[in-house]
Amino acid sequence: MRSIISLQARNCFRSATRWNYGLPCKAVRWSSTETRQWSTPLAKQLSEAITATGPIPLAAFMRMCLTSDLGGYYMSKQEDRDQFGQKGDFITSPEISQVFGELIGIWFVAEWMAQGRKSKGVELVEIGPGRGTLMDDMLRTIRNFKPMASSIEAIYLVEASPSLRDAQKKLLCGDAPMIETSIGHQSTSKYANLPVIWTENIRFVPSGKNSGIMCTARSDSIADAERSPFIVAHEFFDALPIHAFQSIGPSDSAQSSIQTPTGSHTLSPEAAKSTQAKGPQWRELVISPTPPGATHTELHTSESQKSSNPPPEFRLTLSKAATPHSLYLPEISPRYRALKSAPDSLIEISPESHAYAQEFARRIGGSNDHPKPRPSGAAIILDYGPADTIPTNSLRGIREHKRVSPLSAPGLVDLSADVDFVALAEAALGASPGVEVHGPVEQGSFLLGMGIRERAEILMNGLGGDREKRERVESSWNRLVDRGGSGMGKVYKAMAIVPESGGKRRPVGFGGDVST
């Protein structure tokens, strides 16, 4: 389960040493006559790239570890490799209980009803669909609400992994053929013959007159204003890359140039002056290989990982000089700027997360330049992270349901970090005048408000005297709402982006009722 938090990450941040970003990595170079055994081909590739160009941002390391074509975690094509479920590395809410996906389907039905029961133009969009379990449970539920089911034009799945796309197709479409399209792939759902369309990024999900649907009876073009996207992102944002920064004291001398992977670049006079500010500055935490033969003690490995795991192959270090990201990202929000004056403050920022939240908002409410005449649709985000603070020290690694170093075995370890829900809300509200944001609320509160207890009781009553199955249903739904310690009902949060209503209504699960 991804809610397991890695103490290794905390140790990595606290023990980060200063590093001159862009200078040769003398401390980690070794002779070409030496042979170092790397855990994965991706680890070797990362090391060679860093040795040639200098330490890389944490975001670049995460992106490579998760989505690299050379053995990225989600890109593996091994038949016996499964990231999800009891046999994989972690288990998600839809895998724990079918009720979770059913209630998300009900939430979309409730939003569709509250927005006037549109008879066409509805699109279901899932970002990071995993094995397709959540969408399958949603579709099975929504088909019972025939007016909404008949209004759905298409189902879009944003998925970068070919192996996961194949798993989703098998579950959602069965034996229906899959064809390539201009934006990705397409097949037909086993529910109501709806087109299921895969694409690698939400930017490729059509928002103009071209629906992207090929050879279907529902391929009439839909104008932007008529589209109603209902978007779900479950445990997606936690896997998006983060940049990490730490505030340091003022610099004695100005920095005239900056080193990037494309070479040395001269700073503008204004930027150079900012590196000589009298107050604290931000420095980026970057990734470099550990020296050959490094020990757990030298790398400050947590006690729980010393006996069963070799020392991590990479480490976090603090850049001595400014990086392009440290000059820009911590200045985009007053929340970050307020911490700059506090020495040793740590913050995590995910620009890709902001971009996705902005995209959700624009599709629902239009942009500031082109507002939607009648905002419609909704997005629900379910993930883990603090409700109202900036995440720090949250990088974690999970393998076979156990906490491991996030800096070891690239491609074999699931990497994730806490979601900054306030940043997502700021990004959404700044991108569109036609939306409002509700939450985050604890997952336990959201699911109880949606009726998880009542739905579970119906399932258990239908099982008759099968005690084992009844107990399984009981324990599953209780696990989803558990608010004790690091329980899923407390750690996981729900946030909604819906059309702006001027304070007239709240979505169900966020303090509102179902509108009929």
mmCIF file of C-alpha atoms in Angstrom, residues 94-377:
data_model
loop_
_atom_site.group_PDB
_atom_site.id
_atom_site.type_symbol
_atom_site.label_atom_id
_atom_site.label_comp_id
_atom_site.label_asym_id
_atom_site.label_seq_id
_atom_site.Cartn_x
_atom_site.Cartn_y
_atom_site.Cartn_z
ATOM 1 C CA PRO A 94 -10.208 -0.290 -5.870
ATOM 2 C CA GLU A 95 -8.285 -3.548 -5.400
ATOM 3 C CA ILE A 96 -9.314 -3.712 -1.751
ATOM 4 C CA SER A 97 -13.059 -3.377 -2.299
ATOM 5 C CA GLN A 98 -15.379 -3.061 -5.288
ATOM 6 C CA VAL A 99 -17.455 -0.620 -3.228
ATOM 7 C CA PHE A 100 -14.796 2.062 -3.677
ATOM 8 C CA GLY A 101 -15.215 2.187 -7.464
ATOM 9 C CA GLU A 102 -18.978 1.880 -7.183
ATOM 10 C CA LEU A 103 -19.133 4.975 -4.983
ATOM 11 C CA ILE A 104 -16.951 6.981 -7.359
ATOM 12 C CA GLY A 105 -19.412 6.024 -10.100
ATOM 13 C CA ILE A 106 -22.289 7.188 -7.873
ATOM 14 C CA TRP A 107 -20.445 10.452 -7.230
ATOM 15 C CA PHE A 108 -20.289 11.155 -10.956
ATOM 16 C CA VAL A 109 -23.971 10.298 -11.338
ATOM 17 C CA ALA A 110 -24.792 12.736 -8.523
ATOM 18 C CA GLU A 111 -22.755 15.487 -10.188
ATOM 19 C CA TRP A 112 -24.396 14.778 -13.543
ATOM 20 C CA MET A 113 -27.820 15.095 -11.905
ATOM 21 C CA ALA A 114 -26.876 18.307 -10.088
ATOM 22 C CA GLN A 115 -25.730 19.853 -13.371
ATOM 23 C CA GLY A 116 -29.011 19.347 -15.201
ATOM 24 C CA ARG A 117 -28.806 15.766 -16.509
ATOM 25 C CA LYS A 118 -27.195 16.469 -19.871
ATOM 26 C CA SER A 119 -28.338 14.084 -22.583
ATOM 27 C CA LYS A 120 -25.109 14.156 -24.605
ATOM 28 C CA GLY A 121 -21.481 15.211 -24.536
ATOM 29 C CA VAL A 122 -20.514 13.350 -21.346
ATOM 30 C CA GLU A 123 -16.985 11.913 -21.297
ATOM 31 C CA LEU A 124 -15.447 9.717 -18.620
ATOM 32 C CA VAL A 125 -11.723 10.299 -18.192
ATOM 33 C CA GLU A 126 -9.394 8.396 -15.874
ATOM 34 C CA ILE A 127 -5.808 9.471 -15.343
ATOM 35 C CA GLY A 128 -3.474 6.606 -14.455
ATOM 36 C CA PRO A 129 -6.019 3.745 -14.574
ATOM 37 C CA GLY A 130 -3.781 1.018 -13.134
ATOM 38 C CA ARG A 131 -5.225 -2.347 -14.134
ATOM 39 C CA GLY A 132 -8.600 -0.770 -14.982
ATOM 40 C CA THR A 133 -10.340 -1.994 -11.827
ATOM 41 C CA LEU A 134 -11.665 1.424 -10.798
ATOM 42 C CA MET A 135 -13.119 2.229 -14.229
ATOM 43 C CA ASP A 136 -14.647 -1.252 -14.491
ATOM 44 C CA ASP A 137 -16.468 -0.810 -11.166
ATOM 45 C CA MET A 138 -17.571 2.690 -12.170
ATOM 46 C CA LEU A 139 -18.965 1.576 -15.524
ATOM 47 C CA ARG A 140 -20.776 -1.393 -13.999
ATOM 48 C CA THR A 141 -22.435 1.030 -11.595
ATOM 49 C CA ILE A 142 -23.238 3.833 -14.028
ATOM 50 C CA ARG A 143 -24.960 1.483 -16.478
ATOM 51 C CA ASN A 144 -27.723 1.123 -13.867
ATOM 52 C CA PHE A 145 -28.494 4.843 -14.344
ATOM 53 C CA LYS A 146 -29.578 4.596 -17.953
ATOM 54 C CA PRO A 147 -30.159 8.321 -18.686
ATOM 55 C CA MET A 148 -26.561 9.129 -17.732
ATOM 56 C CA ALA A 149 -25.182 5.967 -19.345
ATOM 57 C CA SER A 150 -26.795 6.937 -22.649
ATOM 58 C CA SER A 151 -25.283 10.422 -22.464
ATOM 59 C CA ILE A 152 -21.695 9.126 -22.400
ATOM 60 C CA GLU A 153 -19.900 9.667 -25.704
ATOM 61 C CA ALA A 154 -16.574 8.025 -24.898
ATOM 62 C CA ILE A 155 -14.230 6.772 -22.196
ATOM 63 C CA TYR A 156 -10.688 8.146 -22.199
ATOM 64 C CA LEU A 157 -7.842 6.454 -20.317
ATOM 65 C CA VAL A 158 -4.601 8.402 -19.916
ATOM 66 C CA GLU A 159 -1.934 5.715 -19.703
ATOM 67 C CA ALA A 160 1.755 5.739 -20.671
ATOM 68 C CA SER A 161 2.497 2.072 -19.962
ATOM 69 C CA PRO A 162 1.892 -0.390 -22.830
ATOM 70 C CA SER A 163 1.646 -3.348 -20.429
ATOM 71 C CA LEU A 164 -0.917 -1.618 -18.214
ATOM 72 C CA ARG A 165 -2.847 -0.504 -21.299
ATOM 73 C CA ASP A 166 -3.077 -4.147 -22.358
ATOM 74 C CA ALA A 167 -4.343 -5.132 -18.901
ATOM 75 C CA GLN A 168 -6.959 -2.369 -18.995
ATOM 76 C CA LYS A 169 -8.109 -3.401 -22.462
ATOM 77 C CA LYS A 170 -8.518 -7.017 -21.389
ATOM 78 C CA LEU A 171 -10.635 -6.083 -18.374
ATOM 79 C CA LEU A 172 -12.732 -3.322 -19.937
ATOM 80 C CA CYS A 173 -13.104 -4.567 -23.508
ATOM 81 C CA GLY A 174 -12.576 -8.322 -23.415
ATOM 82 C CA ASP A 175 -11.987 -9.767 -26.878
ATOM 83 C CA ALA A 176 -12.938 -6.595 -28.768
ATOM 84 C CA PRO A 177 -10.191 -5.595 -31.220
ATOM 85 C CA MET A 178 -7.861 -2.680 -30.468
ATOM 86 C CA ILE A 179 -6.832 -0.294 -33.233
ATOM 87 C CA GLU A 180 -4.320 2.524 -33.409
ATOM 88 C CA THR A 181 -5.658 6.066 -33.746
ATOM 89 C CA SER A 182 -4.169 9.501 -34.264
ATOM 90 C CA ILE A 183 -3.990 10.028 -30.486
ATOM 91 C CA GLY A 184 -3.260 6.493 -29.292
ATOM 92 C CA HIS A 185 -5.407 3.368 -29.295
ATOM 93 C CA GLN A 186 -9.097 2.516 -29.272
ATOM 94 C CA SER A 187 -11.326 -0.438 -28.491
ATOM 95 C CA THR A 188 -14.951 -0.997 -27.455
ATOM 96 C CA SER A 189 -16.205 -1.350 -23.897
ATOM 97 C CA LYS A 190 -18.099 -4.454 -22.871
ATOM 98 C CA TYR A 191 -20.558 -2.022 -21.305
ATOM 99 C CA ALA A 192 -22.987 -0.489 -23.872
ATOM 100 C CA ASN A 193 -20.451 -0.658 -26.735
ATOM 101 C CA LEU A 194 -18.866 2.618 -25.697
ATOM 102 C CA PRO A 195 -15.563 3.566 -27.359
ATOM 103 C CA VAL A 196 -12.584 3.283 -25.018
ATOM 104 C CA ILE A 197 -9.702 5.497 -26.120
ATOM 105 C CA TRP A 198 -6.169 5.396 -24.743
ATOM 106 C CA THR A 199 -3.707 8.270 -24.909
ATOM 107 C CA GLU A 200 -0.428 8.968 -23.140
ATOM 108 C CA ASN A 201 -1.185 12.468 -21.859
ATOM 109 C CA ILE A 202 -4.324 14.383 -21.050
ATOM 110 C CA ARG A 203 -3.244 17.027 -23.575
ATOM 111 C CA PHE A 204 -4.056 14.484 -26.278
ATOM 112 C CA VAL A 205 -7.607 13.956 -25.009
ATOM 113 C CA PRO A 206 -9.578 16.029 -27.513
ATOM 114 C CA SER A 207 -11.146 19.213 -26.236
ATOM 115 C CA GLY A 208 -12.028 20.718 -29.631
ATOM 116 C CA LYS A 209 -14.435 19.646 -32.345
ATOM 117 C CA ASN A 210 -12.440 16.536 -33.197
ATOM 118 C CA SER A 211 -13.530 13.975 -30.649
ATOM 119 C CA GLY A 212 -10.746 11.550 -31.544
ATOM 120 C CA ILE A 213 -13.322 8.763 -31.894
ATOM 121 C CA MET A 214 -12.983 6.574 -34.984
ATOM 122 C CA CYS A 215 -15.566 4.399 -36.665
ATOM 123 C CA THR A 216 -18.308 4.589 -34.044
ATOM 124 C CA ALA A 217 -21.953 5.485 -34.067
ATOM 125 C CA ARG A 218 -21.187 8.167 -31.503
ATOM 126 C CA SER A 219 -18.587 10.011 -33.559
ATOM 127 C CA ASP A 220 -20.526 13.224 -34.118
ATOM 128 C CA SER A 221 -18.298 16.179 -33.360
ATOM 129 C CA ILE A 222 -18.926 17.912 -30.058
ATOM 130 C CA ALA A 223 -18.269 21.595 -29.535
ATOM 131 C CA ASP A 224 -16.123 22.601 -26.579
ATOM 132 C CA ALA A 225 -19.049 24.209 -24.772
ATOM 133 C CA GLU A 226 -21.078 20.999 -24.965
ATOM 134 C CA ARG A 227 -18.419 18.720 -23.540
ATOM 135 C CA SER A 228 -18.843 17.529 -19.961
ATOM 136 C CA PRO A 229 -15.677 15.713 -18.833
ATOM 137 C CA PHE A 230 -15.998 13.676 -15.649
ATOM 138 C CA ILE A 231 -12.425 13.057 -14.561
ATOM 139 C CA VAL A 232 -11.032 10.765 -11.872
ATOM 140 C CA ALA A 233 -7.393 10.646 -10.742
ATOM 141 C CA HIS A 234 -6.814 8.012 -8.070
ATOM 142 C CA GLU A 235 -3.262 7.610 -6.757
ATOM 143 C CA PHE A 236 -1.964 9.419 -9.808
ATOM 144 C CA PHE A 237 -0.561 12.674 -8.462
ATOM 145 C CA ASP A 238 1.598 10.904 -5.868
ATOM 146 C CA ALA A 239 3.581 9.307 -8.726
ATOM 147 C CA LEU A 240 4.331 12.586 -10.503
ATOM 148 C CA PRO A 241 7.916 13.833 -10.139
ATOM 149 C CA ILE A 242 8.768 16.355 -7.432
ATOM 150 C CA HIS A 243 11.518 18.927 -7.069
ATOM 151 C CA ALA A 244 12.903 19.373 -3.561
ATOM 152 C CA PHE A 245 14.454 22.588 -2.238
ATOM 153 C CA GLN A 246 16.138 23.770 0.943
ATOM 154 C CA SER A 247 16.695 27.356 2.060
ATOM 155 C CA ILE A 248 20.258 28.398 2.897
ATOM 156 C CA GLY A 249 21.981 31.523 4.138
ATOM 157 C CA PRO A 250 23.008 34.423 1.873
ATOM 158 C CA SER A 251 25.806 34.003 -0.668
ATOM 159 C CA ASP A 252 28.989 36.083 -0.470
ATOM 160 C CA SER A 253 29.463 36.360 -4.228
ATOM 161 C CA ALA A 254 27.238 36.587 -7.265
ATOM 162 C CA GLN A 255 26.853 33.636 -9.616
ATOM 163 C CA SER A 256 27.434 34.715 -13.228
ATOM 164 C CA SER A 257 26.519 31.475 -15.004
ATOM 165 C CA ILE A 258 24.463 28.368 -14.493
ATOM 166 C CA GLN A 259 25.131 24.797 -15.542
ATOM 167 C CA THR A 260 22.386 22.736 -17.162
ATOM 168 C CA PRO A 261 22.435 19.383 -19.002
ATOM 169 C CA THR A 262 22.833 21.375 -22.255
ATOM 170 C CA GLY A 263 25.905 23.254 -21.047
ATOM 171 C CA SER A 264 26.875 26.464 -19.275
ATOM 172 C CA HIS A 265 24.618 29.499 -19.693
ATOM 173 C CA THR A 266 25.209 33.103 -18.663
ATOM 174 C CA LEU A 267 22.695 34.473 -16.188
ATOM 175 C CA SER A 268 20.893 37.731 -16.858
ATOM 176 C CA PRO A 269 22.016 40.658 -14.657
ATOM 177 C CA GLU A 270 18.793 40.373 -12.646
ATOM 178 C CA ALA A 271 19.197 36.634 -12.075
ATOM 179 C CA ALA A 272 22.877 37.004 -11.209
ATOM 180 C CA LYS A 273 22.021 39.701 -8.681
ATOM 181 C CA SER A 274 19.445 37.446 -7.059
ATOM 182 C CA THR A 275 22.161 34.869 -6.306
ATOM 183 C CA GLN A 276 23.925 37.483 -4.168
ATOM 184 C CA ALA A 277 20.870 38.411 -2.162
ATOM 185 C CA LYS A 278 21.363 39.448 1.444
ATOM 186 C CA GLY A 279 18.667 37.059 2.604
ATOM 187 C CA PRO A 280 18.362 33.272 2.402
ATOM 188 C CA GLN A 281 18.223 31.529 -0.957
ATOM 189 C CA TRP A 282 16.790 28.300 -2.251
ATOM 190 C CA ARG A 283 19.014 25.415 -3.263
ATOM 191 C CA GLU A 284 17.850 22.285 -5.043
ATOM 192 C CA LEU A 285 18.337 18.751 -3.776
ATOM 193 C CA VAL A 286 19.867 16.702 -6.572
ATOM 194 C CA ILE A 287 20.724 13.061 -7.219
ATOM 195 C CA SER A 288 24.190 11.562 -7.674
ATOM 196 C CA PRO A 289 25.578 8.000 -7.495
ATOM 197 C CA THR A 290 27.004 6.850 -4.209
ATOM 198 C CA PRO A 291 30.761 6.213 -4.194
ATOM 199 C CA PRO A 292 31.752 2.580 -4.774
ATOM 200 C CA GLY A 293 31.915 0.730 -1.501
ATOM 201 C CA ALA A 294 29.814 3.263 0.415
ATOM 202 C CA THR A 295 28.337 1.854 3.625
ATOM 203 C CA HIS A 296 24.970 2.242 5.269
ATOM 204 C CA THR A 297 26.593 4.327 8.002
ATOM 205 C CA GLU A 298 28.108 6.754 5.514
ATOM 206 C CA LEU A 299 24.788 7.054 3.690
ATOM 207 C CA HIS A 300 22.751 7.414 6.914
ATOM 208 C CA THR A 301 20.534 4.477 5.992
ATOM 209 C CA SER A 302 17.652 3.899 8.401
ATOM 210 C CA GLU A 303 18.151 1.080 10.916
ATOM 211 C CA SER A 304 15.227 -0.937 9.537
ATOM 212 C CA GLN A 305 16.915 -1.262 6.132
ATOM 213 C CA LYS A 306 20.524 -1.958 7.060
ATOM 214 C CA SER A 307 20.267 -5.709 7.593
ATOM 215 C CA SER A 308 18.148 -6.762 4.633
ATOM 216 C CA ASN A 309 19.161 -4.390 1.846
ATOM 217 C CA PRO A 310 22.471 -3.341 0.283
ATOM 218 C CA PRO A 311 23.453 0.339 0.508
ATOM 219 C CA PRO A 312 21.496 2.554 -1.929
ATOM 220 C CA GLU A 313 23.194 3.185 -5.264
ATOM 221 C CA PHE A 314 22.202 6.873 -5.332
ATOM 222 C CA ARG A 315 22.000 9.695 -2.829
ATOM 223 C CA LEU A 316 20.469 13.127 -2.406
ATOM 224 C CA THR A 317 22.899 16.027 -2.195
ATOM 225 C CA LEU A 318 22.361 19.757 -1.825
ATOM 226 C CA SER A 319 23.417 21.827 -4.794
ATOM 227 C CA LYS A 320 26.018 24.430 -3.861
ATOM 228 C CA ALA A 321 25.000 26.779 -6.668
ATOM 229 C CA ALA A 322 21.625 27.856 -8.006
ATOM 230 C CA THR A 323 19.894 25.666 -10.563
ATOM 231 C CA PRO A 324 17.289 26.780 -13.098
ATOM 232 C CA HIS A 325 14.554 25.289 -10.957
ATOM 233 C CA SER A 326 15.733 26.832 -7.680
ATOM 234 C CA LEU A 327 15.599 30.307 -9.227
ATOM 235 C CA TYR A 328 12.013 29.880 -10.373
ATOM 236 C CA LEU A 329 9.833 27.217 -8.774
ATOM 237 C CA PRO A 330 10.026 28.305 -5.098
ATOM 238 C CA GLU A 331 9.016 31.818 -6.152
ATOM 239 C CA ILE A 332 5.709 30.880 -7.850
ATOM 240 C CA SER A 333 3.615 30.854 -4.670
ATOM 241 C CA PRO A 334 3.545 32.992 -1.500
ATOM 242 C CA ARG A 335 3.314 29.706 0.434
ATOM 243 C CA TYR A 336 6.836 28.842 -0.673
ATOM 244 C CA ARG A 337 8.217 32.363 -0.433
ATOM 245 C CA ALA A 338 7.067 32.619 3.184
ATOM 246 C CA LEU A 339 9.414 29.775 4.152
ATOM 247 C CA LYS A 340 12.467 31.148 2.370
ATOM 248 C CA SER A 341 13.515 33.282 5.322
ATOM 249 C CA ALA A 342 13.538 30.293 7.672
ATOM 250 C CA PRO A 343 16.965 28.623 7.336
ATOM 251 C CA ASP A 344 16.949 24.943 6.376
ATOM 252 C CA SER A 345 13.281 24.994 5.354
ATOM 253 C CA LEU A 346 12.431 22.089 3.048
ATOM 254 C CA ILE A 347 9.705 22.135 0.405
ATOM 255 C CA GLU A 348 8.579 19.826 -2.402
ATOM 256 C CA ILE A 349 7.041 21.144 -5.621
ATOM 257 C CA SER A 350 5.509 19.152 -8.485
ATOM 258 C CA PRO A 351 5.076 21.339 -11.600
ATOM 259 C CA GLU A 352 3.492 18.446 -13.498
ATOM 260 C CA SER A 353 0.850 18.141 -10.793
ATOM 261 C CA HIS A 354 0.028 21.822 -11.154
ATOM 262 C CA ALA A 355 -0.278 21.413 -14.923
ATOM 263 C CA TYR A 356 -2.730 18.521 -14.601
ATOM 264 C CA ALA A 357 -4.899 20.403 -12.093
ATOM 265 C CA GLN A 358 -4.959 23.377 -14.453
ATOM 266 C CA GLU A 359 -5.966 21.123 -17.341
ATOM 267 C CA PHE A 360 -8.812 19.606 -15.318
ATOM 268 C CA ALA A 361 -10.102 23.069 -14.454
ATOM 269 C CA ARG A 362 -9.937 24.419 -18.026
ATOM 270 C CA ARG A 363 -11.820 21.436 -19.406
ATOM 271 C CA ILE A 364 -14.588 21.937 -16.852
ATOM 272 C CA GLY A 365 -14.813 25.740 -16.733
ATOM 273 C CA GLY A 366 -12.852 27.057 -19.699
ATOM 274 C CA SER A 367 -9.740 29.235 -19.531
ATOM 275 C CA ASN A 368 -9.351 32.819 -18.389
ATOM 276 C CA ASP A 369 -9.123 33.906 -22.035
ATOM 277 C CA HIS A 370 -11.903 31.609 -23.257
ATOM 278 C CA PRO A 371 -14.314 30.889 -20.418
ATOM 279 C CA LYS A 372 -16.892 28.166 -20.963
ATOM 280 C CA PRO A 373 -20.376 29.706 -21.432
ATOM 281 C CA ARG A 374 -21.823 27.011 -19.197
ATOM 282 C CA PRO A 375 -19.195 25.155 -17.144
ATOM 283 C CA SER A 376 -19.905 21.439 -16.831
ATOM 284 C CA GLY A 377 -18.253 18.231 -15.757
#
